[in-house]
Amino acid sequence: MNGLNKGIRKVEAAVKWDPSPAGQPPTDLDIVAATYLASDPHGEPAYVVHFDSRSPDGTVYLNRDSTDGKGFGWDEVLTVELERLDPRYARVVVGVVIQQRPAHRTFVSVVNPGFRVREGYSVLAEGDFGSVLGATAATFADFVRDPDEGWTFRDGVRGFEDDPATFTRLMGRLGQA
């Protein structure tokens, strides 16, 4: 990496949604991030960060957590300090899981779900989950360490239709070339 191009250094990933209609059970989306070793960037995650957890070194952490979408603005916010991640990590994938209790839900039944990824004030990606309406979880950000360029960002929404535990184990395999 040269001194002029440091790549992406610190990002904020966020999701939002509107509360369930009156009389319906609350909708709970959870933002998650999985970190992968350079030796296996598409395999099992080295660790996963979600509500009630943070990375062992404190570089990936949840800033805001909502169980019902009743917050103002972005309901769940996660920070990833890529510049501080140990060199043995080469990839971080960020996604969102719809909790399946008390009712089975897919994105089609979530009111106005959206995501945003930004570095500082620069928005890297912003969108919704309209392309994966039948999914129960989705990835929306993929950060890859390049030895010459530093951290780079790949966007794109990829849906998944299984339980949250399986999704977090396999989310790095989605979109694998």
CSV table of C-alpha atoms in Angstrom, one decimal:
chain,number,residue,atom,x,y,z
A,1,MET,CA,0.0,0.0,0.0
A,2,ASN,CA,1.4,3.4,-0.9
A,3,GLY,CA,1.1,6.4,1.3
A,4,LEU,CA,-1.6,8.1,-0.9
A,5,ASN,CA,-4.0,5.2,-1.0
A,6,LYS,CA,-5.0,3.8,2.3
A,7,GLY,CA,-8.3,2.2,1.3
A,8,ILE,CA,-11.4,2.3,3.5
A,9,ARG,CA,-10.5,2.8,7.1
A,10,LYS,CA,-13.6,2.9,9.3
A,11,VAL,CA,-17.2,2.3,8.2
A,12,GLU,CA,-20.7,2.4,9.7
A,13,ALA,CA,-23.3,0.0,8.5
A,14,ALA,CA,-27.0,0.6,9.5
A,15,VAL,CA,-30.4,-0.8,9.0
A,16,LYS,CA,-33.9,0.6,9.6
A,17,TRP,CA,-37.5,-0.4,9.3
A,18,ASP,CA,-40.9,0.8,10.4
A,19,PRO,CA,-42.7,-0.7,13.3
A,20,SER,CA,-45.3,-3.4,12.7
A,21,PRO,CA,-48.9,-2.3,12.1
A,22,ALA,CA,-51.1,-2.0,15.2
A,23,GLY,CA,-52.2,-5.4,16.4
A,24,GLN,CA,-49.3,-7.3,14.8
A,25,PRO,CA,-46.3,-8.7,16.7
A,26,PRO,CA,-43.2,-6.5,16.6
A,27,THR,CA,-40.6,-7.0,13.8
A,28,ASP,CA,-37.0,-7.4,15.0
A,29,LEU,CA,-34.1,-7.1,12.5
A,30,ASP,CA,-30.6,-7.7,13.7
A,31,ILE,CA,-27.5,-6.4,12.0
A,32,VAL,CA,-24.6,-8.9,12.0
A,33,ALA,CA,-20.9,-8.8,10.8
A,34,ALA,CA,-18.7,-11.8,10.1
A,35,THR,CA,-14.9,-11.6,10.0
A,36,TYR,CA,-12.9,-14.0,7.9
A,37,LEU,CA,-9.3,-15.1,8.0
A,38,ALA,CA,-7.0,-14.5,5.0
A,39,SER,CA,-6.4,-18.3,4.9
A,40,ASP,CA,-10.2,-19.0,4.3
A,41,PRO,CA,-12.0,-15.8,3.2
A,42,HIS,CA,-15.1,-17.7,2.0
A,43,GLY,CA,-15.3,-20.4,4.7
A,44,GLU,CA,-16.4,-20.3,8.3
A,45,PRO,CA,-16.2,-16.9,10.0
A,46,ALA,CA,-13.4,-16.4,12.6
A,47,TYR,CA,-16.1,-14.6,14.6
A,48,VAL,CA,-19.5,-13.1,14.3
A,49,VAL,CA,-20.7,-9.8,15.9
A,50,HIS,CA,-24.4,-9.3,16.6
A,51,PHE,CA,-26.6,-7.9,19.4
A,52,ASP,CA,-25.0,-8.8,22.8
A,53,SER,CA,-21.5,-9.3,21.3
A,54,ARG,CA,-18.5,-7.4,20.0
A,55,SER,CA,-15.3,-8.5,18.3
A,56,PRO,CA,-12.5,-9.8,20.6
A,57,ASP,CA,-10.3,-6.9,19.8
A,58,GLY,CA,-13.1,-4.2,19.9
A,59,THR,CA,-12.8,-3.3,16.2
A,60,VAL,CA,-16.4,-4.4,15.3
A,61,TYR,CA,-19.2,-3.3,17.6
A,62,LEU,CA,-22.9,-2.4,17.7
A,63,ASN,CA,-23.7,1.2,18.4
A,64,ARG,CA,-27.5,0.9,18.4
A,65,ASP,CA,-29.9,-2.0,18.7
A,66,SER,CA,-33.7,-2.0,18.3
A,67,THR,CA,-36.2,-4.9,18.8
A,68,ASP,CA,-39.2,-3.2,17.2
A,69,GLY,CA,-38.1,-0.5,14.6
A,70,LYS,CA,-39.6,2.3,16.8
A,71,GLY,CA,-36.4,4.3,16.8
A,72,PHE,CA,-35.9,7.5,14.8
A,73,GLY,CA,-33.7,7.2,11.8
A,74,TRP,CA,-31.4,4.2,11.7
A,75,ASP,CA,-32.6,1.5,14.1
A,76,GLU,CA,-29.4,-0.7,14.2
A,77,VAL,CA,-25.9,0.7,13.7
A,78,LEU,CA,-22.7,-1.2,13.5
A,79,THR,CA,-19.1,0.2,13.3
A,80,VAL,CA,-16.2,-1.7,11.7
A,81,GLU,CA,-12.7,-0.2,12.3
A,82,LEU,CA,-11.1,-1.9,9.3
A,83,GLU,CA,-7.7,0.0,9.8
A,84,ARG,CA,-7.3,-1.6,13.2
A,85,LEU,CA,-8.2,-5.2,12.2
A,86,ASP,CA,-5.3,-7.6,12.6
A,87,PRO,CA,-3.6,-8.5,9.2
A,88,ARG,CA,-4.7,-12.1,9.5
A,89,TYR,CA,-8.3,-11.0,8.7
A,90,ALA,CA,-8.9,-10.4,5.0
A,91,ARG,CA,-12.7,-10.0,4.8
A,92,VAL,CA,-15.7,-8.6,6.7
A,93,VAL,CA,-19.3,-9.3,5.5
A,94,VAL,CA,-22.2,-7.3,6.9
A,95,GLY,CA,-25.8,-8.5,6.8
A,96,VAL,CA,-29.2,-8.4,8.5
A,97,VAL,CA,-31.3,-11.2,10.0
A,98,ILE,CA,-35.1,-11.1,10.6
A,99,GLN,CA,-35.8,-12.7,13.9
A,100,GLN,CA,-38.4,-15.5,13.5
A,101,ARG,CA,-40.2,-15.2,16.8
A,102,PRO,CA,-43.1,-14.9,17.4
A,103,ALA,CA,-43.9,-15.2,13.7
A,104,HIS,CA,-42.1,-16.4,10.5
A,105,ARG,CA,-41.2,-13.3,8.5
A,106,THR,CA,-39.5,-12.5,5.2
A,107,PHE,CA,-38.6,-9.0,3.9
A,108,VAL,CA,-41.9,-8.8,2.1
A,109,SER,CA,-43.6,-8.6,5.6
A,110,VAL,CA,-41.2,-6.0,7.0
A,111,VAL,CA,-42.4,-2.4,6.6
A,112,ASN,CA,-39.9,-0.2,4.8
A,113,PRO,CA,-36.6,-2.0,5.5
A,114,GLY,CA,-33.5,-0.3,4.3
A,115,PHE,CA,-29.7,-0.2,4.7
A,116,ARG,CA,-26.8,2.3,4.5
A,117,VAL,CA,-23.1,1.9,4.5
A,118,ARG,CA,-20.8,4.9,4.9
A,119,GLU,CA,-17.3,6.0,5.6
A,120,GLY,CA,-17.4,9.2,7.5
A,121,TYR,CA,-19.9,11.4,5.6
A,122,SER,CA,-19.4,9.5,2.4
A,123,VAL,CA,-22.3,7.1,1.6
A,124,LEU,CA,-20.8,4.0,0.0
A,125,ALA,CA,-24.2,2.3,-0.5
A,126,GLU,CA,-27.8,2.8,0.4
A,127,GLY,CA,-30.9,0.8,-0.6
A,128,ASP,CA,-33.6,-1.6,0.4
A,129,PHE,CA,-34.2,-5.3,0.3
A,130,GLY,CA,-36.7,-5.3,-2.6
A,131,SER,CA,-34.6,-7.7,-4.6
A,132,VAL,CA,-34.8,-10.4,-1.8
A,133,LEU,CA,-38.4,-10.1,-0.6
A,134,GLY,CA,-38.7,-13.9,0.1
A,135,ALA,CA,-35.5,-14.0,2.2
A,136,THR,CA,-35.3,-14.2,6.0
A,137,ALA,CA,-31.8,-12.7,6.0
A,138,ALA,CA,-29.4,-10.8,3.6
A,139,THR,CA,-25.9,-9.5,3.2
A,140,PHE,CA,-25.4,-6.0,1.9
A,141,ALA,CA,-21.8,-5.1,2.4
A,142,ASP,CA,-18.5,-7.0,1.7
A,143,PHE,CA,-15.1,-5.5,2.7
A,144,VAL,CA,-12.0,-7.2,1.3
A,145,ARG,CA,-8.4,-6.4,2.2
A,146,ASP,CA,-6.2,-6.0,-0.8
A,147,PRO,CA,-2.4,-6.1,-0.1
A,148,ASP,CA,-1.8,-3.1,-2.5
A,149,GLU,CA,-5.0,-1.0,-2.1
A,150,GLY,CA,-6.0,-1.6,1.5
A,151,TRP,CA,-9.7,-2.3,2.3
A,152,THR,CA,-12.1,-2.2,-0.7
A,153,PHE,CA,-15.9,-2.3,-0.6
A,154,ARG,CA,-18.2,-4.5,-2.7
A,155,ASP,CA,-21.9,-3.8,-2.4
A,156,GLY,CA,-24.9,-5.9,-3.5
A,157,VAL,CA,-27.8,-7.4,-1.6
A,158,ARG,CA,-27.8,-11.2,-1.4
A,159,GLY,CA,-30.8,-13.0,0.1
A,160,PHE,CA,-30.8,-16.1,2.3
A,161,GLU,CA,-33.7,-18.3,3.4
A,162,ASP,CA,-32.8,-20.2,6.5
A,163,ASP,CA,-32.5,-19.8,10.3
A,164,PRO,CA,-30.3,-17.0,11.7
A,165,ALA,CA,-27.6,-19.5,13.0
A,166,THR,CA,-27.2,-21.1,9.6
A,167,PHE,CA,-27.1,-17.7,7.9
A,168,THR,CA,-24.2,-16.4,10.1
A,169,ARG,CA,-22.2,-19.6,9.4
A,170,LEU,CA,-22.7,-19.4,5.7
A,171,MET,CA,-23.0,-15.6,4.9
A,172,GLY,CA,-19.5,-15.4,3.6
A,173,ARG,CA,-20.1,-18.1,1.0
A,174,LEU,CA,-22.9,-16.1,-0.5
A,175,GLY,CA,-21.8,-14.3,-3.7
A,176,GLN,CA,-18.6,-16.3,-3.8
A,177,ALA,CA,-17.0,-16.3,-7.3
